[in-house]
Coordinates of C-alpha atoms in Angstrom, one line a residue:
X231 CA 210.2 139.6 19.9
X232 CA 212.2 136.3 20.8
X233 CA 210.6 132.7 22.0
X234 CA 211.3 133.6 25.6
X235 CA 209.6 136.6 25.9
X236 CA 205.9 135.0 24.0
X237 CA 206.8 131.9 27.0
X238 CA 206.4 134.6 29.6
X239 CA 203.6 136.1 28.2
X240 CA 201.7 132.6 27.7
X241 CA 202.6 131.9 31.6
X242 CA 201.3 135.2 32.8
X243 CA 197.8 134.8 30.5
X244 CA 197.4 131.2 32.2
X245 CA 197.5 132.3 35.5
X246 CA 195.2 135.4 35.1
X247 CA 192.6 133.3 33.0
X248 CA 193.1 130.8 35.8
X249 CA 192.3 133.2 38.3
X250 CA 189.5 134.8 36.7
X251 CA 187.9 131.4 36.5
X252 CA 188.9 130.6 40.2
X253 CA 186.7 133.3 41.6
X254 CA 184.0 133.3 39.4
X255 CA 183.4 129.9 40.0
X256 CA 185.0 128.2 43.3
X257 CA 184.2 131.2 45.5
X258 CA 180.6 131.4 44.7
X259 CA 180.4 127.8 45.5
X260 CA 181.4 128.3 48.4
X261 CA 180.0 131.4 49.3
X262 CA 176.9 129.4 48.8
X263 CA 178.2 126.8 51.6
X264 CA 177.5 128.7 54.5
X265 CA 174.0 129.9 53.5
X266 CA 172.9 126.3 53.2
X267 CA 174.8 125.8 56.6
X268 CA 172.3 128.6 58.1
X269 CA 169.6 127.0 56.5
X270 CA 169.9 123.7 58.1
X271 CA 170.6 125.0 61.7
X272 CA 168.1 124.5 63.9
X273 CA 166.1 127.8 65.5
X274 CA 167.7 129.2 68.2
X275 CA 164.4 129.4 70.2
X276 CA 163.0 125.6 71.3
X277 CA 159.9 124.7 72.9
X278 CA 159.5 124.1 76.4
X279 CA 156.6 122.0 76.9
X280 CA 157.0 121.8 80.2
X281 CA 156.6 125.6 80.8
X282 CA 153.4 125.4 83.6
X283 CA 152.8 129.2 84.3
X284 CA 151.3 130.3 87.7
X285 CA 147.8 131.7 86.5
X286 CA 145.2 133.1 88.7
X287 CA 142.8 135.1 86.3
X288 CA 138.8 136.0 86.8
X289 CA 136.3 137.8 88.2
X290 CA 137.9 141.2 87.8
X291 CA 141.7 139.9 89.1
X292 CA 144.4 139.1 86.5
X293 CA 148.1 137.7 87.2
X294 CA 150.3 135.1 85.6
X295 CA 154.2 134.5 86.0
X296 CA 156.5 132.5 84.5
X297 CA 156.9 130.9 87.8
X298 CA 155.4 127.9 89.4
X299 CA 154.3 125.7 92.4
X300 CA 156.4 122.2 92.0
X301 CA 156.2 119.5 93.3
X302 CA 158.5 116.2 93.6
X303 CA 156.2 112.9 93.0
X304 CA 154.6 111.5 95.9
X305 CA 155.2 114.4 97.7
X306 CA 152.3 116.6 98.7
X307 CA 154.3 119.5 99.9
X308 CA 155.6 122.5 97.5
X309 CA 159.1 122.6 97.0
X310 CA 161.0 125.3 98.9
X311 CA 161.6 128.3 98.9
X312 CA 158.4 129.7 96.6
X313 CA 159.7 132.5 94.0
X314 CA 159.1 135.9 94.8
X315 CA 157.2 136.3 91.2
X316 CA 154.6 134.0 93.0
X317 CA 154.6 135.7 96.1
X318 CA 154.2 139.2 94.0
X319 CA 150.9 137.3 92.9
X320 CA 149.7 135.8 96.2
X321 CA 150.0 139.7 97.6
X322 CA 147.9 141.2 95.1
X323 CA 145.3 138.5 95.4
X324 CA 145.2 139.4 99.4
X325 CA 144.7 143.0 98.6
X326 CA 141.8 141.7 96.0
X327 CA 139.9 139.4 98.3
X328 CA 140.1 141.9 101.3
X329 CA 138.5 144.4 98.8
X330 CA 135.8 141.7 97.9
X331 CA 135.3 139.9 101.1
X332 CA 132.3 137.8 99.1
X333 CA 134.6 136.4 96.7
X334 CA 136.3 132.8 97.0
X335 CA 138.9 131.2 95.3
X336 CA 138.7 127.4 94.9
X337 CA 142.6 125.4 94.4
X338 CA 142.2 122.4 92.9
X339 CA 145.7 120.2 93.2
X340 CA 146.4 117.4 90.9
X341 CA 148.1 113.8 91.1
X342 CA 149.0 111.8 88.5
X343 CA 147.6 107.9 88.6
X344 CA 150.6 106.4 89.4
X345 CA 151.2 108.5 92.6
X346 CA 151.2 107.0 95.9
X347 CA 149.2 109.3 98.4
X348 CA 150.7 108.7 102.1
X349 CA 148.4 111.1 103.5
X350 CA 145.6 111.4 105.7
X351 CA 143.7 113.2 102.9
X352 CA 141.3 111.3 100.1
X353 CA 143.9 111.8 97.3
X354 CA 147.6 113.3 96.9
X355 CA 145.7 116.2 94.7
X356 CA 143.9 117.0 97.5
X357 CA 146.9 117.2 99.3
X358 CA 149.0 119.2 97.3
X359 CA 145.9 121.8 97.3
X360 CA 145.8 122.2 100.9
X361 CA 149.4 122.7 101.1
X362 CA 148.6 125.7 98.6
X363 CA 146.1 126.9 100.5
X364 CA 148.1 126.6 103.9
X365 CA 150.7 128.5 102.1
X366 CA 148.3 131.3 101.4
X367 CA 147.1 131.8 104.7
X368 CA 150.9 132.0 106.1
X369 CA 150.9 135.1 103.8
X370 CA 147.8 136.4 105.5
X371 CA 144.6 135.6 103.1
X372 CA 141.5 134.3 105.1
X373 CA 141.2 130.5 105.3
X374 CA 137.4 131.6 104.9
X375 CA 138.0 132.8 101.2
X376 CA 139.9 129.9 100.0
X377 CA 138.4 126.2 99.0
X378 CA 140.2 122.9 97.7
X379 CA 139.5 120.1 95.7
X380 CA 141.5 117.6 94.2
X381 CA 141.7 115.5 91.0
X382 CA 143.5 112.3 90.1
X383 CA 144.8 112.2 86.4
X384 CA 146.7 110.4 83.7
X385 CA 149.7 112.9 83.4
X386 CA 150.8 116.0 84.0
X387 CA 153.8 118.3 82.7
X388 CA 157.0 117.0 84.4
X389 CA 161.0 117.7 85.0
X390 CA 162.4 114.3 85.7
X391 CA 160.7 113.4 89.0
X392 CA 159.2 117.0 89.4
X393 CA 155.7 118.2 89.0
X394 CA 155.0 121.6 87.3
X395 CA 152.5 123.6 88.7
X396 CA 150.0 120.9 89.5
X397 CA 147.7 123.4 90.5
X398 CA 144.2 125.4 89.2
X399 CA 142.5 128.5 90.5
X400 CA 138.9 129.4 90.0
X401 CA 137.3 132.0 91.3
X402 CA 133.9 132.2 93.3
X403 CA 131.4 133.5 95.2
X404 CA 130.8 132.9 98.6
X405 CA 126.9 131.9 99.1
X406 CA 125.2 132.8 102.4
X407 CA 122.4 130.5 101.4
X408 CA 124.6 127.9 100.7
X409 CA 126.9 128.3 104.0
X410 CA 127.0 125.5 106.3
X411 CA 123.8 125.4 108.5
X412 CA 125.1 123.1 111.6
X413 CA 123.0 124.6 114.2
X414 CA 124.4 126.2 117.5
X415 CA 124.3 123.1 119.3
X416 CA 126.1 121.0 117.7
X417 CA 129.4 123.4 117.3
X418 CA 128.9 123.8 121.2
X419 CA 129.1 120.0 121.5
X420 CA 132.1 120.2 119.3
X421 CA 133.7 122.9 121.5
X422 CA 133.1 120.5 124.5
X423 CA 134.5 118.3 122.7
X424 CA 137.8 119.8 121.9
X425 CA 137.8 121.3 125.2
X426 CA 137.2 118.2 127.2
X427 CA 140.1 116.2 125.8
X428 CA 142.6 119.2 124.7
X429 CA 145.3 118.3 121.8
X430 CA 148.1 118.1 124.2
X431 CA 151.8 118.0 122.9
X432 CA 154.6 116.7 124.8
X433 CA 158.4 118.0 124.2
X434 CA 161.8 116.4 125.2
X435 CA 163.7 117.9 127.6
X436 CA 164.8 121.8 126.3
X437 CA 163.5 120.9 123.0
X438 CA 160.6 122.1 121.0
X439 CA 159.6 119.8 118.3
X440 CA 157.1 117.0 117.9
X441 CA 155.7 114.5 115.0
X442 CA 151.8 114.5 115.2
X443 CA 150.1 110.7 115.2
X444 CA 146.6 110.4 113.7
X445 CA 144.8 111.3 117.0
X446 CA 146.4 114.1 116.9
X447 CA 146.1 115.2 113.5
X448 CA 142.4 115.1 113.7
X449 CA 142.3 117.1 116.6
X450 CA 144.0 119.7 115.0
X451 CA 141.3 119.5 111.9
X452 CA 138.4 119.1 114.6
X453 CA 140.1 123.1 116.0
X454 CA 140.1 123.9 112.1
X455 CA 136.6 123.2 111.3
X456 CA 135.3 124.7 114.6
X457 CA 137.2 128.3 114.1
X458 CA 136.4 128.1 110.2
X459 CA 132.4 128.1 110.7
X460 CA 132.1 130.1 114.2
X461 CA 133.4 133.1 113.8
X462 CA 134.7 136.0 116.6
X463 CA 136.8 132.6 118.4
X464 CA 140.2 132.0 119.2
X465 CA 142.6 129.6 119.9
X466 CA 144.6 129.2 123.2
X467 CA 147.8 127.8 123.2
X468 CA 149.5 127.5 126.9
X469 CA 153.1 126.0 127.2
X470 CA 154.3 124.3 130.5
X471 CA 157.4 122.7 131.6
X472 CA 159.0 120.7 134.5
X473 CA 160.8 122.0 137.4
X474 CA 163.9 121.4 136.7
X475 CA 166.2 124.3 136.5
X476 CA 165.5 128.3 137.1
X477 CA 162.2 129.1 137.0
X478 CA 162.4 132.4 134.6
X479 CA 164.0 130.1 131.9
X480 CA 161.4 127.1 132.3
X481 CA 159.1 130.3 132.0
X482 CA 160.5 131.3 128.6
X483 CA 161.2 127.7 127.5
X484 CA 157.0 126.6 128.1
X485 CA 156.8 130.0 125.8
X486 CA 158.8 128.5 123.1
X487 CA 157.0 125.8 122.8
X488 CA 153.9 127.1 122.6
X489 CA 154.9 129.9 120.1
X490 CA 156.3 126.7 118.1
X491 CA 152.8 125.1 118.5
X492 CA 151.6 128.4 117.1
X493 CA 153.3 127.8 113.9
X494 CA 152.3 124.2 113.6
X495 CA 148.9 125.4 113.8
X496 CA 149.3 128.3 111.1
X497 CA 150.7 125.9 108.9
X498 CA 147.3 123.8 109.3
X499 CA 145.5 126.7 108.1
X500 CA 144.6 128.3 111.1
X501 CA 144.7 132.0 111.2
X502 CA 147.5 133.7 112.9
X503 CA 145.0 136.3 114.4
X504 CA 143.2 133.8 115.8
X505 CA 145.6 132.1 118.2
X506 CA 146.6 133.3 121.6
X507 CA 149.8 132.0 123.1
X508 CA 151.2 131.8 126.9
X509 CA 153.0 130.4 129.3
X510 CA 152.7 128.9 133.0
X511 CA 156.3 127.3 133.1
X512 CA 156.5 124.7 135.9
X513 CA 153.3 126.3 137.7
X514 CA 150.7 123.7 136.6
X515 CA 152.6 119.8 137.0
X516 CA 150.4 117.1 136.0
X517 CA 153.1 114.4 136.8
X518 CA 155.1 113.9 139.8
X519 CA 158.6 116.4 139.4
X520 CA 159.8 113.9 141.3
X521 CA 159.9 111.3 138.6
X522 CA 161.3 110.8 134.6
X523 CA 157.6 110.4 133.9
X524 CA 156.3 112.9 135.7
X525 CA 158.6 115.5 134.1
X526 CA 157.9 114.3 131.0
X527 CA 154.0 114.6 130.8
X528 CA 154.6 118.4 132.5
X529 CA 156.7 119.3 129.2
X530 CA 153.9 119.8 126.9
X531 CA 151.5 122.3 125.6
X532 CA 147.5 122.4 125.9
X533 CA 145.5 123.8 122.9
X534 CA 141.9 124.1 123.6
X535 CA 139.1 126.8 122.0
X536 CA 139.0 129.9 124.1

């Protein structure tokens, strides 16, 4: 066999020895790369701690969603629009309480301690409950069945400058015993009182909206307490206008407002059922027509107990 056929041999036994050793070695080193990779990768699944779920649980009624109430700091109303998850929940809960017209449910809002409360209630916790419960009563539960409290703390769950679900739900049970005892007399005088000086609302020309001062505001809750404690009483909301214009349309327009004064009150926590609109258009002046001043004190809308 001559020199350059054992050379060719030699080269060919190299190259299989080298590959042999290739595989067995290099490839399971790096075979065993990517498993140390996997190893070090972090899971998949991370912890949101500030998942707040909407809870209402107790006295034989259950129901949680992933869904929540938020609200933006210093700000005592919900942000809009509410999921429909919640509103699922909220439905149910009106079926249970109508079912179990002695049962209560108490919302207790929170506010962190370095919240400013603008308000006209105590605290912004306070707030932020009422605006719950006004919220619940737009979707047709009894203001009757539904308390509030409200609770300052050091911190709650966040988003940036949004509040999680800042908001607890215990149930109750309504007390006869317990029930406010003011005596007949003294919600008469109160009627009187809300009768004799009427929460009036005044409207721009062909417009129907209004910002309520502090007078005003506790007029509205005077109406609220009254209706709350004496029950079979309702509400009357008339709308009136000026004269200028055709008569039909001032008709409609006074009915506007006073279906818009409706909804202010509903939002207050008055029951829808429990308010009773209508209109006298430019029948009833109170000012002169003839004058800016005039017309503008006959735009308004009289709310007094019925």
């Amino acid at each position: 066999m001559s020199k350059k056929i054992f050379y060719l041999l030699g080269i060919a036994l190299v190259i299989i020895l080298g590959t042999i050793l290739y595989i067995k070695f290099c490839c399971n080193c790096d075979a065993a790369q990517p498993n140390a990779a996997v190893e070090k990768a972090p899971p998949t699944a991370i912890k949101n701690d500030n998942f707040v779920p909407f809870i209402i649980n107790g006295s034989g009624f259950e129901f949680q969603t992933n869904d929540n109430f938020k609200f933006l700091k210093n700000n005592p109303a919900a942000i809009q629009p509410i999921s429909d998850s919640i509103s699922i929940g909220i439905e149910k809960l009106k079926t249970f309480l109508l079912s179990n017209p002695k049962q209560k449910v108490t919302i207790t809002g929170y506010a962190t301690s370095d919240e400013t409360n603008t308000t006209k209630f105590e605290n912004l916790g306070l707030a932020r409950a009422n605006d719950v419960k006004n919220y619940f009563i737009s979707k047709g539960l009894a203001s009757s069945q539904l308390d509030t409290k409200g609770e300052i703390i050091n911190s709650w769950k966040t988003n940036a400058d949004t509040l999680i679900g800042p908001v607890e739900y215990e149930f109750g049970t309504i007390d006869a015993a317990s029930a406010d005892t003011t005596s007949t007399d003294e919600w008469s005088a109160l009627k009187e009182k809300i009768n004799a000086n009427p929460l009036i609302l005044h409207f721009n020309t062909n417009k129907s909206s209004f910002n309520l001062n502090e007078e005003e505001q506790q007029k509205v809750a005077d109406i609220s307490k009254y209706l709350k404690n004496v029950k079979n009483t309702s509400v009357l909301v008339v709308g009136h206008s000026d004269n200028v214009g055709n008569r039909d349309l001032n008709i409609e327009l006074a009915q506007k407002r006073a279906d818009f004064s409706k909804n202010y009150l509903i939002k207050n926590g008055i029951e829808a059922s429990r308010i009773e609109t209508e209109s006298k258009g430019p029948d009833e002046p109170i000012g002169d027509n003839t004058t800016a001043e005039g017309k503008a004190s006959n735009r308004r809308t009289v709310i007094t107990i019925k």
